[in-house]
Short mmCIF file of C-alpha atoms and ligand atoms in Angstrom, two decimals:
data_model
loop_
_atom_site.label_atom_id
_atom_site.label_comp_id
_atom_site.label_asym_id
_atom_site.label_seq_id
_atom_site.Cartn_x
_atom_site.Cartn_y
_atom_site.Cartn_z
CA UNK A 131 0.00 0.00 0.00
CA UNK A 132 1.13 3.59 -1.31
CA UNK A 133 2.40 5.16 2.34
CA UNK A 134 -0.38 7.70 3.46
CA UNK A 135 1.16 11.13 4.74
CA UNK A 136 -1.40 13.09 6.57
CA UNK A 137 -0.68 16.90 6.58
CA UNK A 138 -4.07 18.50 7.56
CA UNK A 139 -3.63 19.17 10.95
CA UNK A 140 -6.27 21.98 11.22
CA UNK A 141 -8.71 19.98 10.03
CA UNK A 142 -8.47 17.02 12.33
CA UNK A 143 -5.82 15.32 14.45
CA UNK A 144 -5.14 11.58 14.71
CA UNK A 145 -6.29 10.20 17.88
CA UNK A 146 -3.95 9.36 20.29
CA UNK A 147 -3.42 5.68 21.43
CA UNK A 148 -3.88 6.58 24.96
CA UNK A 149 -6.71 8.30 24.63
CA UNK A 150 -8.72 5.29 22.74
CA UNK A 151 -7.14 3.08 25.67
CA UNK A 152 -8.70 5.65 28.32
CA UNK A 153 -11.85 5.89 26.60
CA UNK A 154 -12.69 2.10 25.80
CA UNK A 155 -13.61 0.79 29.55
CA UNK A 156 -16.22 3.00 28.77
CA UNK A 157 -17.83 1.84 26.05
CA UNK A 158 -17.48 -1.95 26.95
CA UNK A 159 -17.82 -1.70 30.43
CA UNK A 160 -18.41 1.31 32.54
CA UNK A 161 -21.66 2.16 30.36
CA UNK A 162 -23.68 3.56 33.06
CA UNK A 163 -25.90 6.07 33.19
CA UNK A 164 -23.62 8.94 35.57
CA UNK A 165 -27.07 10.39 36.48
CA UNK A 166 -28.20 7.34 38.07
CA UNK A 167 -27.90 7.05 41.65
CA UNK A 168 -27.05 3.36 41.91
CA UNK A 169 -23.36 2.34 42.66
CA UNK A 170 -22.99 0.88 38.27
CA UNK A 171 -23.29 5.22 38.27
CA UNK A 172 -20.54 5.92 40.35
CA UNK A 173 -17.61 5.38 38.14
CA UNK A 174 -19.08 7.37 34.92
CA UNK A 175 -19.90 10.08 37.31
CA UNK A 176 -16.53 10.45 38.73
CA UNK A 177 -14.76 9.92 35.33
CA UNK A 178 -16.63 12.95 34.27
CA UNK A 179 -16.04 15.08 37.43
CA UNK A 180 -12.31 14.12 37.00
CA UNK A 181 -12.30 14.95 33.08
CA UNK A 182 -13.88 19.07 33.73
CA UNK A 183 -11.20 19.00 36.52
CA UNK A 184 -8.21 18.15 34.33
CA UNK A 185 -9.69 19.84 31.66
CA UNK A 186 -10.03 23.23 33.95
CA UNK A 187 -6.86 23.00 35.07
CA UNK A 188 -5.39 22.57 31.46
CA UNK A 189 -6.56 26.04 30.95
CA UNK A 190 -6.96 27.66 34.06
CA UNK A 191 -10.21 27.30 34.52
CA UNK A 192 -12.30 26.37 37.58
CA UNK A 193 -14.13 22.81 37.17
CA UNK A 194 -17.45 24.45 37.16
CA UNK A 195 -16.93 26.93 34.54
CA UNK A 196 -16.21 23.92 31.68
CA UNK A 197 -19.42 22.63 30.20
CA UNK A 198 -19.30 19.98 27.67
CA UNK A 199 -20.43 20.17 23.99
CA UNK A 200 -20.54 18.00 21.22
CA UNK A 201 -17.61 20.54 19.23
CA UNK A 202 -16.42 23.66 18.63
CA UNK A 203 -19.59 24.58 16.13
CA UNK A 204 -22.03 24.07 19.23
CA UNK A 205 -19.86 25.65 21.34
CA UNK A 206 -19.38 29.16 19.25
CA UNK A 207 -23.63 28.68 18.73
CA UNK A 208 -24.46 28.17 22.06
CA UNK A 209 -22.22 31.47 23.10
CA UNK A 210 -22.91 33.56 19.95
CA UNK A 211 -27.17 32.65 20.84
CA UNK A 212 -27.50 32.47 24.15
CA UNK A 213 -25.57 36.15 24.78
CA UNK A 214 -27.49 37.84 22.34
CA UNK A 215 -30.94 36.74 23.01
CA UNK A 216 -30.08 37.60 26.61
CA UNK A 217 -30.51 41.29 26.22
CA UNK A 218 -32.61 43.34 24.91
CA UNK A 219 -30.91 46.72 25.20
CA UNK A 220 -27.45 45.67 24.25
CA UNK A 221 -28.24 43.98 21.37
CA UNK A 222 -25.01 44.42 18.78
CA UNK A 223 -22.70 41.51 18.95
CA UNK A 224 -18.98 42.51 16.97
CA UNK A 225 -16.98 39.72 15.72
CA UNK A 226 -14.03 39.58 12.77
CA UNK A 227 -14.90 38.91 8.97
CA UNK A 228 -12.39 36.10 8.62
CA UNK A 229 -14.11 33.82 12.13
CA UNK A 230 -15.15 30.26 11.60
CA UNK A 231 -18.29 29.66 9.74
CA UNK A 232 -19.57 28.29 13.34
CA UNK A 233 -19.57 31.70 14.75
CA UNK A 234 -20.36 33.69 11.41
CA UNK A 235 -23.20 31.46 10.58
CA UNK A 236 -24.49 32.06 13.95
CA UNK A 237 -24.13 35.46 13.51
CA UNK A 238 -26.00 36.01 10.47
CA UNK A 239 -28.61 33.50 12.19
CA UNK A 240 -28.79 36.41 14.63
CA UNK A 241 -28.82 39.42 12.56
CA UNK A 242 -31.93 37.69 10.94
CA UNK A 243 -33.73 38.06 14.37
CA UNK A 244 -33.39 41.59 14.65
CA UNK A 245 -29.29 41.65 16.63
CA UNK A 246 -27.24 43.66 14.62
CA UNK A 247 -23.67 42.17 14.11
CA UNK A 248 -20.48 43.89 13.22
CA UNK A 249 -17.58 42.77 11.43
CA UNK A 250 -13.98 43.78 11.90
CA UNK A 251 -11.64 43.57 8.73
CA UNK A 252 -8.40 42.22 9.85
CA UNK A 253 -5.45 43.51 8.66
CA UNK A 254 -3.40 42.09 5.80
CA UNK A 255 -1.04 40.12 7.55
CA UNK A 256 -4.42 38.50 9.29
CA UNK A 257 -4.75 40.17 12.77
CA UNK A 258 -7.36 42.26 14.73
CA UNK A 259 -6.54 44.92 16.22
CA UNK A 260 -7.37 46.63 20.07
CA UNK A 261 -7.86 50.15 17.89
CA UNK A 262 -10.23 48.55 15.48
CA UNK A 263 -12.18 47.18 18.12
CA UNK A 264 -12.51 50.54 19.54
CA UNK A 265 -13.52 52.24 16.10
CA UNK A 266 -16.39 49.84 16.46
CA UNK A 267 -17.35 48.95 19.78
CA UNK A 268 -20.13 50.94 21.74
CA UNK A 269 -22.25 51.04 24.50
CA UNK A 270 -24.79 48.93 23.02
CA UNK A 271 -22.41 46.24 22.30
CA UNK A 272 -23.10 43.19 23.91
CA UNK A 273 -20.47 40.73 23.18
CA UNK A 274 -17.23 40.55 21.35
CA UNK A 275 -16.35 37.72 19.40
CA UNK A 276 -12.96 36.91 17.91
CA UNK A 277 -11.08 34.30 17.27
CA UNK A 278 -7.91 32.73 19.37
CA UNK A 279 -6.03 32.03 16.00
CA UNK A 280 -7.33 31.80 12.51
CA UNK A 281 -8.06 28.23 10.84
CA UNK A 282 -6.58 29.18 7.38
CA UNK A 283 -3.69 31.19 8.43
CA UNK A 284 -3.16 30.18 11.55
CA UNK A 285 -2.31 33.89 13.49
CA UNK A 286 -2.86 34.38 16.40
CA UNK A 287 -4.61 37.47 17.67
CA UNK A 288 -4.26 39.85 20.53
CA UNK A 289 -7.04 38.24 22.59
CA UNK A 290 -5.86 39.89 26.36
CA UNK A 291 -6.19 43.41 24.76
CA UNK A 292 -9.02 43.00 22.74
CA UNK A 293 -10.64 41.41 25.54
CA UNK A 294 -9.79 44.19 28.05
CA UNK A 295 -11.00 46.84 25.49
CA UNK A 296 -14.37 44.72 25.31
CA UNK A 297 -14.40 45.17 29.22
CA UNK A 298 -13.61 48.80 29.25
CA UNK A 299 -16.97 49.23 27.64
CA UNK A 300 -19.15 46.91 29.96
CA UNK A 301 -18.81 44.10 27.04
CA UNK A 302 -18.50 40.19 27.30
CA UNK A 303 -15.58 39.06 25.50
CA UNK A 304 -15.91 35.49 23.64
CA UNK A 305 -12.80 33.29 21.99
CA UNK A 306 -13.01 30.64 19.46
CA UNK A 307 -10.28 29.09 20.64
CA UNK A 308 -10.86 25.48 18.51
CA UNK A 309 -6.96 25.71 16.65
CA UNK A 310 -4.98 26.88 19.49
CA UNK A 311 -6.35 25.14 22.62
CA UNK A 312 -4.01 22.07 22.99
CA UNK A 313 -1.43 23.65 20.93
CA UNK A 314 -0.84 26.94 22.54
CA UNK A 315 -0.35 27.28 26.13
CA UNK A 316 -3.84 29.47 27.49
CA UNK A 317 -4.33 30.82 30.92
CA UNK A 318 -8.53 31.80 30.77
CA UNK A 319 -8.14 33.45 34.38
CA UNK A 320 -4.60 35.53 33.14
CA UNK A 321 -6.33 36.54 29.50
CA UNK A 322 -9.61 37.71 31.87
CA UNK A 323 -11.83 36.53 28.75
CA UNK A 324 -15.76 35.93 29.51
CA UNK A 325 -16.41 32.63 27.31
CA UNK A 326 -13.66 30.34 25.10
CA UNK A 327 -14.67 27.13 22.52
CA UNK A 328 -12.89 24.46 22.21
CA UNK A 329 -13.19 21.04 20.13
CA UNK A 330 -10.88 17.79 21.31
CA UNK A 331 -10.61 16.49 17.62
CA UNK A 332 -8.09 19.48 16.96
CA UNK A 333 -5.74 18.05 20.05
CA UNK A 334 -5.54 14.13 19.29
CA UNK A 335 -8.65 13.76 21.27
CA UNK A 336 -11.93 12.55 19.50
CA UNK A 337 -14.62 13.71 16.98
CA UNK A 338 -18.28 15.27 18.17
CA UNK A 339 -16.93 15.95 21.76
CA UNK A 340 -15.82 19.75 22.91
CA UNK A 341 -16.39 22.09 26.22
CA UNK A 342 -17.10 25.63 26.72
CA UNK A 343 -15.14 27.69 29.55
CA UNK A 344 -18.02 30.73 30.72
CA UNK A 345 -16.39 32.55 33.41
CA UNK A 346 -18.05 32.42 36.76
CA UNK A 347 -20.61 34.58 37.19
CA UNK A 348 -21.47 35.00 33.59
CA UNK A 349 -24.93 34.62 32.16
CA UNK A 350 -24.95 31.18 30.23
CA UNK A 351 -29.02 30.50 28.55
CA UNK A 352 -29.39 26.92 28.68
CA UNK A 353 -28.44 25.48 25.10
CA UNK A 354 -30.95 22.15 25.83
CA UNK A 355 -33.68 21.74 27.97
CA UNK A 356 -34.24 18.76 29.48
CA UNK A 357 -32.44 16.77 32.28
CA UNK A 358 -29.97 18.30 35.27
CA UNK A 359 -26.83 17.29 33.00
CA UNK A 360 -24.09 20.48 32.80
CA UNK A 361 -25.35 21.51 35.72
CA UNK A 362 -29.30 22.57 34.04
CA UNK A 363 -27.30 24.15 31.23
CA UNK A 364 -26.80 21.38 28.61
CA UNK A 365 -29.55 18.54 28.67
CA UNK A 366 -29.20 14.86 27.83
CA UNK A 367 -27.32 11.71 28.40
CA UNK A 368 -23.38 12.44 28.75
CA UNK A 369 -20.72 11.08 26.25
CA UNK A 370 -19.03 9.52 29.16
CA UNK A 371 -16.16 7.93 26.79
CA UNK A 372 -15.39 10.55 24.60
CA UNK A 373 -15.72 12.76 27.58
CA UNK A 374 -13.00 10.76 29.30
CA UNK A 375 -10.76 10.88 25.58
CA UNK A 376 -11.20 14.71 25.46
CA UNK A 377 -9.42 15.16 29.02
CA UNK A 378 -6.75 12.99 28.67
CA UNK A 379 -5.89 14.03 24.69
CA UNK A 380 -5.85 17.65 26.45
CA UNK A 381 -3.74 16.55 29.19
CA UNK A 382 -1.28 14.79 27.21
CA UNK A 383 -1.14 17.55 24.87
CA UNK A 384 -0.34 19.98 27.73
CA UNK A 385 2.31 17.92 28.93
CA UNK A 386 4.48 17.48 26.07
CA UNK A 387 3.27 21.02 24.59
CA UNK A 388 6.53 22.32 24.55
CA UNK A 389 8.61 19.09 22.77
CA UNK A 390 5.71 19.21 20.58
CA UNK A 391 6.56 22.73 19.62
CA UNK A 392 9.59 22.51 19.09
CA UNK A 393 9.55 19.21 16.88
CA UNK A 394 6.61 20.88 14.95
CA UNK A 395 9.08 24.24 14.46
CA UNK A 396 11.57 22.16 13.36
CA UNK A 397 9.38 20.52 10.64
CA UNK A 398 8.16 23.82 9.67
CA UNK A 399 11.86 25.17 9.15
CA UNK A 400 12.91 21.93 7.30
CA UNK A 401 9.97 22.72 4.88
CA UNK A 402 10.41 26.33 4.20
CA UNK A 403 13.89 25.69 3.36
CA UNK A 404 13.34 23.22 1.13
CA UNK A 405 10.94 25.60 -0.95
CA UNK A 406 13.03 28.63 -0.83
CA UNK A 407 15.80 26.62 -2.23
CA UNK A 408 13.68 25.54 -4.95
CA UNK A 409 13.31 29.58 -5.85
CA UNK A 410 9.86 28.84 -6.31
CA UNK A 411 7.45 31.83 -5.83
CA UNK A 412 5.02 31.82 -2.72
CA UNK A 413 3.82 34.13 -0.43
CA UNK A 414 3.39 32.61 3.14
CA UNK A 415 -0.03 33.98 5.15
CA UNK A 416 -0.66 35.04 8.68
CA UNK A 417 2.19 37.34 9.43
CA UNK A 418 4.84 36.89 12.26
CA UNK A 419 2.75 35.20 15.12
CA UNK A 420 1.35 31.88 14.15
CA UNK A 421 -0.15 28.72 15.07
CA UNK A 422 3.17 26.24 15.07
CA UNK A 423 2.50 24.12 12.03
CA UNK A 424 -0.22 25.74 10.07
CA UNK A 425 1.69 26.76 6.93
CA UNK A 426 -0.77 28.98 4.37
CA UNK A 427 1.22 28.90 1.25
CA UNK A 428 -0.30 31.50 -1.91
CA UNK A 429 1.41 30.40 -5.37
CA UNK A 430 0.59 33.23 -7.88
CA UNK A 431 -1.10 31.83 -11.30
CA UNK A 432 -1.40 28.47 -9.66
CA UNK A 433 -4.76 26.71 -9.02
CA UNK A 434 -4.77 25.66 -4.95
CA UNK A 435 -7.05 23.28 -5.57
CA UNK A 436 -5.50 21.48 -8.71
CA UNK A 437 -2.39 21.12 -5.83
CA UNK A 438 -4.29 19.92 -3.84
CA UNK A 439 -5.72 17.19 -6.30
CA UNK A 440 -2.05 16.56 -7.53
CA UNK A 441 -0.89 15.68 -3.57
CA UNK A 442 -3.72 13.69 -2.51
CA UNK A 443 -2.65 11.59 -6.04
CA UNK A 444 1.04 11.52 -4.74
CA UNK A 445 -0.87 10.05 -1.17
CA UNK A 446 -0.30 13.82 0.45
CA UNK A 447 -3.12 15.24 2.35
CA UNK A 448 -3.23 18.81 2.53
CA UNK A 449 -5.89 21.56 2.11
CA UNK A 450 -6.65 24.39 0.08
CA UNK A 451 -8.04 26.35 2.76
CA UNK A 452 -10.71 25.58 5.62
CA UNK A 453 -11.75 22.13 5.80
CA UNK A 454 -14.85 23.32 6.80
CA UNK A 455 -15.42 25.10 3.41
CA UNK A 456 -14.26 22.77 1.21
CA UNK A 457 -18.63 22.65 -0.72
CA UNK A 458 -17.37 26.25 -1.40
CA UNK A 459 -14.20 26.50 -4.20
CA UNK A 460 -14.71 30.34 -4.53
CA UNK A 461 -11.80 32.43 -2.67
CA UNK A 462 -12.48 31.30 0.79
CA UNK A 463 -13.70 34.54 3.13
CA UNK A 464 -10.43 34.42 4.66
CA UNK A 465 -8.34 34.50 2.02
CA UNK A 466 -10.89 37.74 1.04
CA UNK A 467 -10.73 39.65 4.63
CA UNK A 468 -7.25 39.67 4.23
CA UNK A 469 -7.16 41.57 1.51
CA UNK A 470 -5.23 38.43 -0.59
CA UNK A 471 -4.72 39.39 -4.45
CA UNK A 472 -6.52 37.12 -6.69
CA UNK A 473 -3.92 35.57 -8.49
CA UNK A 474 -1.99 34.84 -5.40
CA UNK A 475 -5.39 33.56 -3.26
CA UNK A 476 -6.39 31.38 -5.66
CA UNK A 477 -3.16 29.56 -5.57
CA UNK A 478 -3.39 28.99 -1.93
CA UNK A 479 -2.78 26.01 0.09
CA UNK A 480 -2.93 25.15 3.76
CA UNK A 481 -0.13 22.61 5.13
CA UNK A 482 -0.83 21.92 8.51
CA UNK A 483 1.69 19.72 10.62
CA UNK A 484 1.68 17.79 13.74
CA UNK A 485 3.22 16.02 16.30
CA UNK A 486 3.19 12.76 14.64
CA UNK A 487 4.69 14.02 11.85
CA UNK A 488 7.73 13.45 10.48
CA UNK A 489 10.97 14.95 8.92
CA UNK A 490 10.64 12.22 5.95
CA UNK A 491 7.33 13.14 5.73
CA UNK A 492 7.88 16.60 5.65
CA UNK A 493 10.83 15.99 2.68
CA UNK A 494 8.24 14.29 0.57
CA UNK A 495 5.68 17.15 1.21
CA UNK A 496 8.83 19.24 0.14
CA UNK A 497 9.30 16.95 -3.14
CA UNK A 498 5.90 16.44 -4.07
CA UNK A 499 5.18 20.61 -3.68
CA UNK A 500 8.06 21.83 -5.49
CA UNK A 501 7.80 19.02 -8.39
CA UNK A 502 4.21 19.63 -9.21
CA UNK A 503 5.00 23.90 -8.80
CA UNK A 504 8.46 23.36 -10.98
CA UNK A 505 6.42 21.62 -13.57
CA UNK A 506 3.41 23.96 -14.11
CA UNK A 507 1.10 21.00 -13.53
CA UNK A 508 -1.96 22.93 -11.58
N1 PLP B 609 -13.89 27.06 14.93
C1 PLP B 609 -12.72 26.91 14.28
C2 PLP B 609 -11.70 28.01 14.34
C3 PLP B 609 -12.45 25.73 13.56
O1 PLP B 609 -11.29 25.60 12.93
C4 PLP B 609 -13.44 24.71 13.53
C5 PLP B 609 -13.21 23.49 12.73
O2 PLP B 609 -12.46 23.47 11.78
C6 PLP B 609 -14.63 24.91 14.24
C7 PLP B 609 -14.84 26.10 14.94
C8 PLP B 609 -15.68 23.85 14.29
O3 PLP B 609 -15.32 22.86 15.20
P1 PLP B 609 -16.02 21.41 15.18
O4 PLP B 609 -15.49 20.71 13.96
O5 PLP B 609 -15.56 20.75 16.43
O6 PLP B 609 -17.48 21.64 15.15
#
């Protein structure tokens, strides 16, 4: 079998072995029902106190500010909703152009209801800034949203600033934090932020499992009615095993953070080097401060997607831009906020690396780029 070389990192993560191993008692075993009262209950219900604990302490949260959600998409609706149908005289919510579909889909979901959103261009090099926010924000703001690190591009943004500009004003401050939590060492309590999302199958952990952090104190609308479960704030049966897999992907992730860093770093500079050697023409996206491994590559006169065609032929994964886009071929928004010429945007390719990566790997990503760029073929 043609070897496989997975280099979509943003997109999704392979799951750790660990975390399947934590997970599987239970599935096969521990099945209970934590809200039961009976001793069968006990172990589900601790595993899940013990999972919000690590997870809290991951990020420097208390326990009982983590609520559990099925992904980062819930997570940035249940925020994005619940905040602005919470208030009727602060009723303008102000996010960034270049978000997540999760939160700008919610947003226009909003708008439609009669709560006005804003959108803040980001500059070219792909961040927000605390002056922007100010040119927009007002005293009938009610929440800012904006992103921990973009999904494309991978930069991080100013959230500590922005956030205590959003406070300066009286207004909530909300992260979408799904590409940097795991990967980026983030202190809730220290950045002072209201509300962060988060979504385990971007840290090794598993798919359809995620947690909000809402600070204490903060208003959080139910996002299902039903049963006690999150505390009266999330209804229904939990997903004790992927619960469980979520914590201890985190946790692991947190623990080797900074060899993983610094192995990803080195894969990055073993790539770049490869392709300015090959004098090959690119533009890289996102500016000085970004997410370690997400490499947004522009090619001008190339076809991104053609690449990306020619890779996954050569048994290279990569992307052309948000995996969560890929229905749409036009420019992706991102690519468009940014301010991206066209002949450069359309030529535009996400690599994103992680920790199981490797430098062979990253040679053949090397090889496979530069011959397909060398030879036109797009
Ligand atoms: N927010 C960002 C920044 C993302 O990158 C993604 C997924 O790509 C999401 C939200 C959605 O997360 P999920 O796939 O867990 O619903």
């Amino acid at each position: 079998m043609k070897q496989h070389i997975y280099a979509d990192n943003a997109a999704t993560t392979q799951l750790d072995k660990s975390v399947f191993e934590a997970m599987t008692p239970f599935i096969l075993e521990e099945y209970g029902n934590a809200s039961q009262l009976y001793s069968f209950a006990r172990k589900p219900k601790k595993a899940i106190a013990d999972s919000r604990a690590a997870i809290a302490e991951c990020i420097g949260a208390f326990p009982e500010e983590i609520f559990f959600t099925s992904g980062g998409t819930e997570g940035d609706n249940w925020i994005i909703k619940s905040l602005a149908f919470s208030d009727t005289e602060r009723r303008t919510m102000i996010t960034s152009a270049f978000e997540h579909h999760a939160v700008l889909h919610s947003c226009d979901a909003i708008d439609r209801l009669g709560y006005p959103v804003i959108y803040m261009y980001p500059t070219e090099e792909g961040y927000i800034t605390p002056e922007n926010l100010k040119k927009n924000i007002t005293d009938k703001s009610r929440l800012v949203s904006v992103m921990y690190a973009n999904n494309e591009i991978g930069s991080i943004q100013p959230i500590q600033e922005l956030c205590e500009v959003a406070h300066s004003y009286g207004v909530l401050f909300h992260t979408d934090a799904v590409q940097a939590v795991g990967h980026v060492k983030i202190n809730v309590h220290e950045l002072g932020i209201d509300f962060l999302s988060a979504s385990a199958h971007k840290f090794n952990g598993p798919k359809g499992i995620g947690f909000i952090y809402a600070r204490k104190g903060v208003q959080l609308c139910p996002y299902t009615d039903g049963g006690a479960q999150e505390n009266g704030k999330r209804a229904g049966t939990e997903n004790v095993a992927s619960i469980v897999g979520m914590a201890t992907a985190l946790k692991s992730n947190y623990d080797d953070l900074e060899k993983n860093k610094k192995h990803i770093l080195n894969l990055e500079r073993r790539f770049i080097a490869q392709l300015n050697e090959s004098k090959i023409i690119y533009k890289r996206n996102g500016g000085e401060n970004t997410l370690p491994g997400i490499i947004s590559l522009s090619f001008p006169g190339a076809d991104g997607e053609t690449i990306m065609h020619r890779m996954d032929l050569m048994g290279i994964s990569i992307s052309t831009g948000s995996a969560c886009d890929s229905v749409n071929t036009e420019i992706s928004h991102v690519l468009q906020a940014v301010k991206l010429d066209k002949t450069f945007a359309k030529g535009t390719v996400r690599i994103s690396l992680g920790k199981n990566n490797t430098d062979d790997e990253i040679d053949k990503i090397a090889y496979s780029l530069i011959k397909i760029l060398s030879q036109n073929k797009y």
